[in-house]
């Protein structure tokens, strides 16, 4: 009997503990499942973080390139990189010829190459400017224009001035009375200064005018400054066309087809420029470089003969300054 009582007591004690343990196990399994699901989820990186990662990778690549050094096999010439950074790249043959000229000199090879390429770059910029004609971009002109707007008070005063009605006590419009013939001013045709339309004008003027000296350059500049300060936006299309003609945006009328043509400059002077290479060596990399320069100038219709000759003379002076080095070659 005592054994049965002990078993029944033990069974009674064990019955409430069993479901509690099961609930705890279930809760732990659910927590574990949630943690597994969260761990398996893919976290999308934001756009800013992606950009930061890309910048960091680019900075690492640049640092590695700097560590490799400028004389490595995969390095690009300095002139080509400068040209690509500035914009339109130069002719690769010209770049090679400039590097050959710089390598032929015993000193300051990089400086010589950069100076030659800089001069070529300036020449390209002047060509682009003259190719566009030096005119102002229409978008810039429109953006700089200011629209003169009237305030509501001015607009109301303007309308009230146009529509000025005389109203009586009842609010009806009073018609203006016709002016009588007596109220009109009587004017005589014989009074006043003669216009000398039908009669010959006298040679002697009634009032002798004083001689006035012509305005100086300073007076004209001062007048331009005053006009620029007091200038107002054009009121209509005609004033706008006049302003654009003064600024050089529109053609002047009557149109002259020979505007901009040079005086005493014939066609062959633009093309045959070999005569300007007399001061250069007849062989070598410098001669090859200048022949390429002349070939490009002869195909350029946007430069004048004077500008082409000045461009050639710049290289001549540059190489004359380094004449001592050229004699050593």
mmCIF file of N, CA and C in Angstrom, residues 73-150:
data_model
loop_
_atom_site.group_PDB
_atom_site.id
_atom_site.type_symbol
_atom_site.label_atom_id
_atom_site.label_comp_id
_atom_site.label_asym_id
_atom_site.label_seq_id
_atom_site.Cartn_x
_atom_site.Cartn_y
_atom_site.Cartn_z
ATOM 1 N N UNK A 73 55.193 49.804 -66.990
ATOM 2 C CA UNK A 73 54.882 49.452 -68.364
ATOM 3 C C UNK A 73 53.491 49.927 -68.754
ATOM 4 N N UNK A 74 52.540 49.890 -67.829
ATOM 5 C CA UNK A 74 51.174 50.260 -68.164
ATOM 6 C C UNK A 74 50.883 51.738 -68.011
ATOM 7 N N UNK A 75 51.901 52.572 -67.829
ATOM 8 C CA UNK A 75 51.666 53.995 -67.635
ATOM 9 C C UNK A 75 51.352 54.659 -68.963
ATOM 10 N N UNK A 76 50.497 55.718 -68.898
ATOM 11 C CA UNK A 76 50.090 56.450 -70.083
ATOM 12 C C UNK A 76 50.899 57.726 -70.143
ATOM 13 N N UNK A 77 51.287 58.222 -71.315
ATOM 14 C CA UNK A 77 52.039 59.472 -71.404
ATOM 15 C C UNK A 77 51.269 60.619 -70.786
ATOM 16 N N UNK A 78 52.035 61.562 -70.236
ATOM 17 C CA UNK A 78 51.436 62.664 -69.501
ATOM 18 C C UNK A 78 50.616 63.558 -70.411
ATOM 19 N N UNK A 79 51.068 63.780 -71.629
ATOM 20 C CA UNK A 79 50.357 64.649 -72.552
ATOM 21 C C UNK A 79 49.002 64.122 -72.920
ATOM 22 N N UNK A 80 48.912 62.775 -73.110
ATOM 23 C CA UNK A 80 47.632 62.192 -73.499
ATOM 24 C C UNK A 80 46.631 62.318 -72.367
ATOM 25 N N UNK A 81 47.090 62.082 -71.122
ATOM 26 C CA UNK A 81 46.165 62.193 -69.990
ATOM 27 C C UNK A 81 45.685 63.627 -69.821
ATOM 28 N N UNK A 82 46.568 64.611 -70.000
ATOM 29 C CA UNK A 82 46.152 65.996 -69.881
ATOM 30 C C UNK A 82 45.123 66.351 -70.940
ATOM 31 N N UNK A 83 45.337 65.840 -72.153
ATOM 32 C CA UNK A 83 44.406 66.154 -73.225
ATOM 33 C C UNK A 83 43.045 65.536 -72.976
ATOM 34 N N UNK A 84 43.027 64.304 -72.490
ATOM 35 C CA UNK A 84 41.744 63.660 -72.221
ATOM 36 C C UNK A 84 41.024 64.335 -71.071
ATOM 37 N N UNK A 85 41.771 64.859 -70.088
ATOM 38 C CA UNK A 85 41.128 65.545 -68.981
ATOM 39 C C UNK A 85 40.560 66.880 -69.428
ATOM 40 N N UNK A 86 41.245 67.606 -70.277
ATOM 41 C CA UNK A 86 40.782 68.924 -70.669
ATOM 42 C C UNK A 86 39.590 68.861 -71.617
ATOM 43 N N UNK A 87 39.476 67.841 -72.414
ATOM 44 C CA UNK A 87 38.360 67.779 -73.349
ATOM 45 C C UNK A 87 38.740 66.979 -74.576
ATOM 46 N N UNK A 88 38.610 67.616 -75.736
ATOM 47 C CA UNK A 88 38.872 66.944 -76.994
ATOM 48 C C UNK A 88 40.349 66.568 -77.086
ATOM 49 N N UNK A 89 40.671 65.301 -77.330
ATOM 50 C CA UNK A 89 42.082 64.907 -77.380
ATOM 51 C C UNK A 89 42.751 65.393 -78.656
ATOM 52 N N UNK A 90 44.066 65.568 -78.585
ATOM 53 C CA UNK A 90 44.832 65.987 -79.751
ATOM 54 C C UNK A 90 45.049 64.815 -80.694
ATOM 55 N N UNK A 91 45.563 65.151 -81.851
ATOM 56 C CA UNK A 91 45.884 64.120 -82.833
ATOM 57 C C UNK A 91 46.975 63.212 -82.261
ATOM 58 N N UNK A 92 46.777 61.890 -82.258
ATOM 59 C CA UNK A 92 47.802 61.012 -81.665
ATOM 60 C C UNK A 92 49.147 61.101 -82.373
ATOM 61 N N UNK A 93 49.146 61.377 -83.683
ATOM 62 C CA UNK A 93 50.423 61.534 -84.391
ATOM 63 C C UNK A 93 51.185 62.751 -83.880
ATOM 64 N N UNK A 94 50.453 63.844 -83.611
ATOM 65 C CA UNK A 94 51.110 65.035 -83.061
ATOM 66 C C UNK A 94 51.664 64.760 -81.671
ATOM 67 N N UNK A 95 50.918 64.019 -80.868
ATOM 68 C CA UNK A 95 51.392 63.689 -79.513
ATOM 69 C C UNK A 95 52.657 62.836 -79.586
ATOM 70 N N UNK A 96 52.674 61.860 -80.502
ATOM 71 C CA UNK A 96 53.867 61.022 -80.663
ATOM 72 C C UNK A 96 55.053 61.841 -81.150
ATOM 73 N N UNK A 97 54.792 62.760 -82.104
ATOM 74 C CA UNK A 97 55.883 63.593 -82.614
ATOM 75 C C UNK A 97 56.429 64.504 -81.524
ATOM 76 N N UNK A 98 55.538 65.055 -80.686
ATOM 77 C CA UNK A 98 56.001 65.907 -79.586
ATOM 78 C C UNK A 98 56.824 65.113 -78.582
ATOM 79 N N UNK A 99 56.393 63.889 -78.285
ATOM 80 C CA UNK A 99 57.177 63.053 -77.367
ATOM 81 C C UNK A 99 58.523 62.677 -77.977
ATOM 82 N N UNK A 100 58.569 62.488 -79.322
ATOM 83 C CA UNK A 100 59.845 62.188 -79.983
ATOM 84 C C UNK A 100 60.784 63.381 -79.918
ATOM 85 N N UNK A 101 60.235 64.592 -80.114
ATOM 86 C CA UNK A 101 61.064 65.800 -80.004
ATOM 87 C C UNK A 101 61.597 65.945 -78.585
ATOM 88 N N UNK A 102 60.747 65.709 -77.593
ATOM 89 C CA UNK A 102 61.188 65.829 -76.199
ATOM 90 C C UNK A 102 62.225 64.775 -75.847
ATOM 91 N N UNK A 103 62.063 63.568 -76.376
ATOM 92 C CA UNK A 103 63.040 62.514 -76.082
ATOM 93 C C UNK A 103 64.373 62.762 -76.773
ATOM 94 N N UNK A 104 64.363 63.522 -77.883
ATOM 95 C CA UNK A 104 65.626 63.826 -78.563
ATOM 96 C C UNK A 104 66.463 64.834 -77.793
ATOM 97 N N UNK A 105 65.840 65.614 -76.926
ATOM 98 C CA UNK A 105 66.585 66.582 -76.121
ATOM 99 C C UNK A 105 67.166 65.890 -74.892
ATOM 100 N N UNK A 106 68.374 66.274 -74.480
ATOM 101 C CA UNK A 106 69.009 65.572 -73.356
ATOM 102 C C UNK A 106 68.458 65.966 -71.986
ATOM 103 N N UNK A 107 67.785 67.127 -71.883
ATOM 104 C CA UNK A 107 67.340 67.608 -70.576
ATOM 105 C C UNK A 107 65.862 67.991 -70.631
ATOM 106 N N UNK A 108 65.232 67.891 -69.447
ATOM 107 C CA UNK A 108 63.848 68.350 -69.264
ATOM 108 C C UNK A 108 62.920 67.808 -70.346
ATOM 109 N N UNK A 109 62.876 66.504 -70.466
ATOM 110 C CA UNK A 109 62.045 65.899 -71.505
ATOM 111 C C UNK A 109 60.561 66.102 -71.219
ATOM 112 N N UNK A 110 60.167 65.871 -69.980
ATOM 113 C CA UNK A 110 58.750 66.010 -69.634
ATOM 114 C C UNK A 110 58.279 67.456 -69.761
ATOM 115 N N UNK A 111 59.126 68.397 -69.342
ATOM 116 C CA UNK A 111 58.751 69.804 -69.429
ATOM 117 C C UNK A 111 58.603 70.240 -70.880
ATOM 118 N N UNK A 112 59.514 69.796 -71.729
ATOM 119 C CA UNK A 112 59.434 70.148 -73.147
ATOM 120 C C UNK A 112 58.172 69.589 -73.779
ATOM 121 N N UNK A 113 57.871 68.344 -73.475
ATOM 122 C CA UNK A 113 56.666 67.730 -74.040
ATOM 123 C C UNK A 113 55.404 68.449 -73.570
ATOM 124 N N UNK A 114 55.352 68.803 -72.288
ATOM 125 C CA UNK A 114 54.168 69.495 -71.768
ATOM 126 C C UNK A 114 54.015 70.883 -72.379
ATOM 127 N N UNK A 115 55.136 71.590 -72.615
ATOM 128 C CA UNK A 115 55.059 72.921 -73.223
ATOM 129 C C UNK A 115 54.572 72.847 -74.664
ATOM 130 N N UNK A 116 55.064 71.871 -75.416
ATOM 131 C CA UNK A 116 54.620 71.719 -76.809
ATOM 132 C C UNK A 116 53.137 71.370 -76.878
ATOM 133 N N UNK A 117 52.713 70.459 -76.033
ATOM 134 C CA UNK A 117 51.300 70.071 -76.038
ATOM 135 C C UNK A 117 50.405 71.206 -75.542
ATOM 136 N N UNK A 118 50.923 72.024 -74.618
ATOM 137 C CA UNK A 118 50.132 73.166 -74.145
ATOM 138 C C UNK A 118 49.916 74.179 -75.261
ATOM 139 N N UNK A 119 50.956 74.423 -76.068
ATOM 140 C CA UNK A 119 50.805 75.338 -77.200
ATOM 141 C C UNK A 119 49.813 74.792 -78.221
ATOM 142 N N UNK A 120 49.871 73.490 -78.487
ATOM 143 C CA UNK A 120 48.904 72.888 -79.411
ATOM 144 C C UNK A 120 47.487 72.987 -78.858
ATOM 145 N N UNK A 121 47.368 72.821 -77.546
ATOM 146 C CA UNK A 121 46.045 72.924 -76.932
ATOM 147 C C UNK A 121 45.490 74.338 -77.039
ATOM 148 N N UNK A 122 46.340 75.364 -76.843
ATOM 149 C CA UNK A 122 45.882 76.744 -77.009
ATOM 150 C C UNK A 122 45.421 76.998 -78.437
ATOM 151 N N UNK A 123 46.164 76.448 -79.376
ATOM 152 C CA UNK A 123 45.796 76.608 -80.784
ATOM 153 C C UNK A 123 44.440 75.970 -81.071
ATOM 154 N N UNK A 124 44.168 74.813 -80.474
ATOM 155 C CA UNK A 124 42.872 74.152 -80.667
ATOM 156 C C UNK A 124 41.742 74.979 -80.047
ATOM 157 N N UNK A 125 42.006 75.611 -78.906
ATOM 158 C CA UNK A 125 40.973 76.422 -78.261
ATOM 159 C C UNK A 125 40.623 77.643 -79.102
ATOM 160 N N UNK A 126 41.644 78.324 -79.656
ATOM 161 C CA UNK A 126 41.359 79.470 -80.521
ATOM 162 C C UNK A 126 40.595 79.044 -81.766
ATOM 163 N N UNK A 127 40.928 77.862 -82.293
ATOM 164 C CA UNK A 127 40.204 77.364 -83.465
ATOM 165 C C UNK A 127 38.741 77.113 -83.139
ATOM 166 N N UNK A 128 38.480 76.513 -81.988
ATOM 167 C CA UNK A 128 37.091 76.240 -81.598
ATOM 168 C C UNK A 128 36.311 77.535 -81.397
ATOM 169 N N UNK A 129 36.956 78.543 -80.804
ATOM 170 C CA UNK A 129 36.269 79.818 -80.594
ATOM 171 C C UNK A 129 35.916 80.475 -81.917
ATOM 172 N N UNK A 130 36.868 80.480 -82.870
ATOM 173 C CA UNK A 130 36.592 81.100 -84.152
ATOM 174 C C UNK A 130 35.659 80.255 -85.001
ATOM 175 N N UNK A 131 35.625 78.958 -84.748
ATOM 176 C CA UNK A 131 34.687 78.091 -85.466
ATOM 177 C C UNK A 131 33.254 78.417 -85.081
ATOM 178 N N UNK A 132 33.047 78.720 -83.806
ATOM 179 C CA UNK A 132 31.710 79.102 -83.355
ATOM 180 C C UNK A 132 31.341 80.508 -83.795
ATOM 181 N N UNK A 133 32.319 81.271 -84.276
ATOM 182 C CA UNK A 133 32.030 82.600 -84.775
ATOM 183 C C UNK A 133 32.081 83.684 -83.732
ATOM 184 N N UNK A 134 32.391 83.313 -82.490
ATOM 185 C CA UNK A 134 32.450 84.308 -81.434
ATOM 186 C C UNK A 134 31.097 84.851 -81.021
ATOM 187 N N UNK A 135 30.005 84.230 -81.499
ATOM 188 C CA UNK A 135 28.673 84.698 -81.144
ATOM 189 C C UNK A 135 28.275 84.169 -79.773
ATOM 190 N N UNK A 136 27.367 84.866 -79.173
ATOM 191 C CA UNK A 136 26.890 84.491 -77.847
ATOM 192 C C UNK A 136 25.834 83.413 -77.994
ATOM 193 N N UNK A 137 25.868 82.453 -77.129
ATOM 194 C CA UNK A 137 24.861 81.399 -77.151
ATOM 195 C C UNK A 137 23.492 81.986 -76.824
ATOM 196 N N UNK A 138 22.481 81.586 -77.602
ATOM 197 C CA UNK A 138 21.151 82.169 -77.437
ATOM 198 C C UNK A 138 20.569 81.839 -76.075
ATOM 199 N N UNK A 139 20.948 80.664 -75.528
ATOM 200 C CA UNK A 139 20.443 80.306 -74.202
ATOM 201 C C UNK A 139 21.001 81.236 -73.141
ATOM 202 N N UNK A 140 22.305 81.579 -73.266
ATOM 203 C CA UNK A 140 22.896 82.503 -72.298
ATOM 204 C C UNK A 140 22.275 83.890 -72.414
ATOM 205 N N UNK A 141 21.968 84.305 -73.651
ATOM 206 C CA UNK A 141 21.357 85.621 -73.842
ATOM 207 C C UNK A 141 19.990 85.669 -73.191
ATOM 208 N N UNK A 142 19.198 84.610 -73.401
ATOM 209 C CA UNK A 142 17.853 84.583 -72.834
ATOM 210 C C UNK A 142 17.906 84.502 -71.311
ATOM 211 N N UNK A 143 18.883 83.734 -70.785
ATOM 212 C CA UNK A 143 18.984 83.617 -69.329
ATOM 213 C C UNK A 143 19.397 84.928 -68.681
ATOM 214 N N UNK A 144 20.213 85.744 -69.403
ATOM 215 C CA UNK A 144 20.647 87.022 -68.839
ATOM 216 C C UNK A 144 19.582 88.102 -68.940
ATOM 217 N N UNK A 145 18.585 87.912 -69.793
ATOM 218 C CA UNK A 145 17.547 88.922 -69.947
ATOM 219 C C UNK A 145 16.660 88.963 -68.703
ATOM 220 N N UNK A 146 16.279 90.156 -68.330
ATOM 221 C CA UNK A 146 15.398 90.341 -67.182
ATOM 222 C C UNK A 146 14.047 90.833 -67.677
ATOM 223 N N UNK A 147 12.996 90.230 -67.187
ATOM 224 C CA UNK A 147 11.639 90.602 -67.572
ATOM 225 C C UNK A 147 11.152 91.684 -66.620
ATOM 226 N N UNK A 148 10.779 92.809 -67.185
ATOM 227 C CA UNK A 148 10.296 93.927 -66.379
ATOM 228 C C UNK A 148 8.813 93.708 -66.092
ATOM 229 N N UNK A 149 8.508 93.497 -64.832
ATOM 230 C CA UNK A 149 7.132 93.248 -64.423
ATOM 231 C C UNK A 149 6.609 94.441 -63.630
ATOM 232 N N UNK A 150 5.333 94.732 -63.861
ATOM 233 C CA UNK A 150 4.704 95.839 -63.161
ATOM 234 C C UNK A 150 4.015 95.330 -61.905
#
